[in-house]
PDB file of C-alpha atoms in Angstrom:
ATOM      1  CA  UNK Y   1      12.230 -11.124  31.313  1.00 49.00           C
ATOM      2  CA  UNK Y   2      10.932  -8.753  33.937  1.00 53.00           C
ATOM      3  CA  UNK Y   3       7.046  -8.247  32.440  1.00 54.00           C
ATOM      4  CA  UNK Y   4       7.424  -4.458  33.502  1.00 51.00           C
ATOM      5  CA  UNK Y   5      10.587  -4.488  31.167  1.00 71.00           C
ATOM      6  CA  UNK Y   6       8.961  -5.675  28.390  1.00 88.00           C
ATOM      7  CA  UNK Y   7       5.398  -3.474  28.730  1.00 92.00           C
ATOM      8  CA  UNK Y   8       6.384  -0.799  26.061  1.00 92.00           C
ATOM      9  CA  UNK Y   9       7.368  -3.574  23.595  1.00 94.00           C
ATOM     10  CA  UNK Y  10       4.267  -5.627  23.877  1.00 96.00           C
ATOM     11  CA  UNK Y  11       2.304  -2.273  23.657  1.00 96.00           C
ATOM     12  CA  UNK Y  12       4.101  -1.333  20.964  1.00 96.00           C
ATOM     13  CA  UNK Y  13       3.371  -4.776  18.981  1.00 97.00           C
ATOM     14  CA  UNK Y  14      -0.462  -5.333  20.089  1.00 97.00           C
ATOM     15  CA  UNK Y  15      -1.571  -1.739  19.341  1.00 97.00           C
ATOM     16  CA  UNK Y  16       0.327  -2.735  16.234  1.00 97.00           C
ATOM     17  CA  UNK Y  17      -1.859  -5.890  15.474  1.00 97.00           C
ATOM     18  CA  UNK Y  18      -5.411  -3.552  16.453  1.00 96.00           C
ATOM     19  CA  UNK Y  19      -4.497  -1.076  14.073  1.00 96.00           C
ATOM     20  CA  UNK Y  20      -3.525  -3.330  11.802  1.00 96.00           C
ATOM     21  CA  UNK Y  21      -7.020  -4.859  11.783  1.00 94.00           C
ATOM     22  CA  UNK Y  22      -8.609  -0.943  12.080  1.00 92.00           C
ATOM     23  CA  UNK Y  23      -6.743   0.063   9.448  1.00 93.00           C
ATOM     24  CA  UNK Y  24      -7.713  -3.308   7.297  1.00 90.00           C
ATOM     25  CA  UNK Y  25     -11.616  -3.010   8.585  1.00 87.00           C
ATOM     26  CA  UNK Y  26     -11.880   0.224   7.896  1.00 86.00           C
ATOM     27  CA  UNK Y  27     -10.187   0.322   4.414  1.00 85.00           C
ATOM     28  CA  UNK Y  28     -13.523  -2.555   3.483  1.00 77.00           C
ATOM     29  CA  UNK Y  29     -15.988  -0.691   4.609  1.00 75.00           C
ATOM     30  CA  UNK Y  30     -16.828  -2.939   7.420  1.00 72.00           C
ATOM     31  CA  UNK Y  31     -18.388  -2.193  10.765  1.00 67.00           C
ATOM     32  CA  UNK Y  32     -16.330  -1.005  13.297  1.00 71.00           C
ATOM     33  CA  UNK Y  33     -18.480  -2.650  16.152  1.00 76.00           C
ATOM     34  CA  UNK Y  34     -16.944  -4.377  18.466  1.00 82.00           C
ATOM     35  CA  UNK Y  35     -18.170  -7.323  17.501  1.00 85.00           C
ATOM     36  CA  UNK Y  36     -16.669  -7.162  14.086  1.00 85.00           C
ATOM     37  CA  UNK Y  37     -13.647  -6.255  15.310  1.00 87.00           C
ATOM     38  CA  UNK Y  38     -13.066  -8.781  17.681  1.00 92.00           C
ATOM     39  CA  UNK Y  39     -14.006 -11.577  15.261  1.00 91.00           C
ATOM     40  CA  UNK Y  40     -10.841 -10.210  13.141  1.00 92.00           C
ATOM     41  CA  UNK Y  41      -8.062  -9.430  15.671  1.00 95.00           C
ATOM     42  CA  UNK Y  42      -7.927 -12.305  17.733  1.00 97.00           C
ATOM     43  CA  UNK Y  43      -6.328 -14.735  15.009  1.00 97.00           C
ATOM     44  CA  UNK Y  44      -3.729 -11.877  15.387  1.00 97.00           C
ATOM     45  CA  UNK Y  45      -3.397 -11.448  18.674  1.00 97.00           C
ATOM     46  CA  UNK Y  46      -3.399 -15.059  18.743  1.00 97.00           C
ATOM     47  CA  UNK Y  47      -0.199 -15.413  16.735  1.00 97.00           C
ATOM     48  CA  UNK Y  48       1.284 -12.664  19.162  1.00 98.00           C
ATOM     49  CA  UNK Y  49       0.924 -14.328  21.341  1.00 97.00           C
ATOM     50  CA  UNK Y  50       2.511 -17.129  20.409  1.00 97.00           C
ATOM     51  CA  UNK Y  51       5.065 -14.990  19.097  1.00 97.00           C
ATOM     52  CA  UNK Y  52       5.268 -13.735  23.040  1.00 97.00           C
ATOM     53  CA  UNK Y  53       5.791 -16.914  24.612  1.00 96.00           C
ATOM     54  CA  UNK Y  54       8.585 -18.873  21.058  1.00 97.00           C
ATOM     55  CA  UNK Y  55      10.725 -15.313  21.957  1.00 96.00           C
ATOM     56  CA  UNK Y  56      10.745 -16.314  26.575  1.00 94.00           C
ATOM     57  CA  UNK Y  57      11.056 -19.080  25.520  1.00 96.00           C
ATOM     58  CA  UNK Y  58      14.442 -18.391  23.681  1.00 95.00           C
ATOM     59  CA  UNK Y  59      15.738 -15.694  25.917  1.00 93.00           C
ATOM     60  CA  UNK Y  60      16.188 -12.924  23.362  1.00 92.00           C
ATOM     61  CA  UNK Y  61      14.699  -9.439  24.020  1.00 93.00           C
ATOM     62  CA  UNK Y  62      11.465  -8.802  23.304  1.00 93.00           C
ATOM     63  CA  UNK Y  63      12.864  -5.422  21.727  1.00 92.00           C
ATOM     64  CA  UNK Y  64      15.135  -6.237  19.420  1.00 93.00           C
ATOM     65  CA  UNK Y  65      15.867  -7.161  16.009  1.00 94.00           C
ATOM     66  CA  UNK Y  66      15.528 -11.088  16.092  1.00 95.00           C
ATOM     67  CA  UNK Y  67      12.632 -10.763  18.126  1.00 95.00           C
ATOM     68  CA  UNK Y  68      10.128  -8.539  15.866  1.00 96.00           C
ATOM     69  CA  UNK Y  69      10.944 -11.030  13.200  1.00 96.00           C
ATOM     70  CA  UNK Y  70      10.168 -14.149  15.263  1.00 97.00           C
ATOM     71  CA  UNK Y  71       7.389 -12.108  16.551  1.00 97.00           C
ATOM     72  CA  UNK Y  72       6.337 -10.817  13.098  1.00 97.00           C
ATOM     73  CA  UNK Y  73       6.341 -14.302  11.674  1.00 97.00           C
ATOM     74  CA  UNK Y  74       3.846 -15.713  14.061  1.00 97.00           C
ATOM     75  CA  UNK Y  75       2.054 -13.187  13.899  1.00 97.00           C
ATOM     76  CA  UNK Y  76       1.243 -14.178  10.284  1.00 97.00           C
ATOM     77  CA  UNK Y  77       1.669 -17.476  10.046  1.00 96.00           C
ATOM     78  CA  UNK Y  78      -0.676 -18.063  13.678  1.00 95.00           C
ATOM     79  CA  UNK Y  79      -2.818 -15.316  12.103  1.00 95.00           C
ATOM     80  CA  UNK Y  80      -3.064 -17.021   8.788  1.00 96.00           C
ATOM     81  CA  UNK Y  81      -3.805 -20.600   9.999  1.00 96.00           C
ATOM     82  CA  UNK Y  82      -5.758 -19.058  12.499  1.00 96.00           C
ATOM     83  CA  UNK Y  83      -8.448 -16.868  10.341  1.00 94.00           C
ATOM     84  CA  UNK Y  84      -8.164 -20.428   8.563  1.00 95.00           C
ATOM     85  CA  UNK Y  85      -9.340 -22.844  10.212  1.00 95.00           C
ATOM     86  CA  UNK Y  86     -12.134 -20.286  12.009  1.00 93.00           C
ATOM     87  CA  UNK Y  87     -13.073 -19.773   8.122  1.00 92.00           C
ATOM     88  CA  UNK Y  88     -12.678 -16.227   7.912  1.00 90.00           C
ATOM     89  CA  UNK Y  89     -11.343 -15.524   4.286  1.00 83.00           C
ATOM     90  CA  UNK Y  90      -7.889 -15.710   2.862  1.00 88.00           C
ATOM     91  CA  UNK Y  91      -6.647 -14.950  -0.271  1.00 91.00           C
ATOM     92  CA  UNK Y  92      -2.856 -14.504  -1.144  1.00 94.00           C
ATOM     93  CA  UNK Y  93      -2.729 -10.703  -1.243  1.00 93.00           C
ATOM     94  CA  UNK Y  94      -3.880 -10.661   1.703  1.00 92.00           C
ATOM     95  CA  UNK Y  95      -1.366 -12.992   3.034  1.00 95.00           C
ATOM     96  CA  UNK Y  96       1.315 -10.738   1.740  1.00 96.00           C
ATOM     97  CA  UNK Y  97      -0.568  -7.450   2.997  1.00 95.00           C
ATOM     98  CA  UNK Y  98       0.215  -9.528   6.669  1.00 95.00           C
ATOM     99  CA  UNK Y  99       3.914  -9.724   5.707  1.00 96.00           C
ATOM    100  CA  UNK Y 100       5.004  -6.662   4.141  1.00 97.00           C
ATOM    101  CA  UNK Y 101       2.923  -4.133   7.572  1.00 97.00           C
ATOM    102  CA  UNK Y 102       3.944  -6.401   9.685  1.00 96.00           C
ATOM    103  CA  UNK Y 103       7.561  -6.715   8.772  1.00 96.00           C
ATOM    104  CA  UNK Y 104       8.093  -2.629   8.771  1.00 97.00           C
ATOM    105  CA  UNK Y 105       5.813  -2.309  12.023  1.00 97.00           C
ATOM    106  CA  UNK Y 106       7.368  -4.901  14.157  1.00 96.00           C
ATOM    107  CA  UNK Y 107      10.499  -4.583  13.078  1.00 96.00           C
ATOM    108  CA  UNK Y 108      10.464  -1.029  12.268  1.00 95.00           C
ATOM    109  CA  UNK Y 109       9.705  -0.118  15.859  1.00 95.00           C
ATOM    110  CA  UNK Y 110      12.313  -2.109  16.987  1.00 95.00           C
ATOM    111  CA  UNK Y 111      14.747  -0.476  14.595  1.00 94.00           C
ATOM    112  CA  UNK Y 112      13.934   2.936  15.660  1.00 93.00           C
ATOM    113  CA  UNK Y 113      14.033   2.427  19.241  1.00 88.00           C
ATOM    114  CA  UNK Y 114      17.422   2.602  20.777  1.00 88.00           C
ATOM    115  CA  UNK Y 115      18.178   5.720  18.315  1.00 88.00           C
ATOM    116  CA  UNK Y 116      15.106   7.762  20.858  1.00 86.00           C
ATOM    117  CA  UNK Y 117      17.229   6.124  23.732  1.00 82.00           C
ATOM    118  CA  UNK Y 118      19.929   7.662  22.967  1.00 87.00           C
ATOM    119  CA  UNK Y 119      18.424  11.248  21.334  1.00 89.00           C
ATOM    120  CA  UNK Y 120      16.579  10.831  25.167  1.00 86.00           C
ATOM    121  CA  UNK Y 121      19.541   9.825  27.035  1.00 85.00           C
ATOM    122  CA  UNK Y 122      21.001  13.131  25.299  1.00 89.00           C
ATOM    123  CA  UNK Y 123      18.686  15.052  25.799  1.00 89.00           C
ATOM    124  CA  UNK Y 124      18.114  14.405  29.868  1.00 87.00           C
ATOM    125  CA  UNK Y 125      21.845  14.927  30.138  1.00 74.00           C
TER     126      UNK Y 125
END
């Protein structure tokens, strides 16, 4: 996998993880300090990196839905495990929110991307 070809997919995944953390912190009235954001973010970034490594190892296109499922499960599993190991809070309802959010977002953009690309190709002519 060439890094340039996977850059849009990596950016969309990264923005998804950042959005999840920012929305969660905002909904819970937590401070918007950079340190607080980083503390909440790092377990999910660790899961994201694990997911990307799995996709590369399995030689799957990063923008595929199969890759989205692998990345989503890694963000969920890695994020939960790393949060638990680091003493950050975990509730069953939070794990369910993580699972639903990343299933919708990481599979969602991968499902819509081919439609957008086809539409752009038609517009360009």
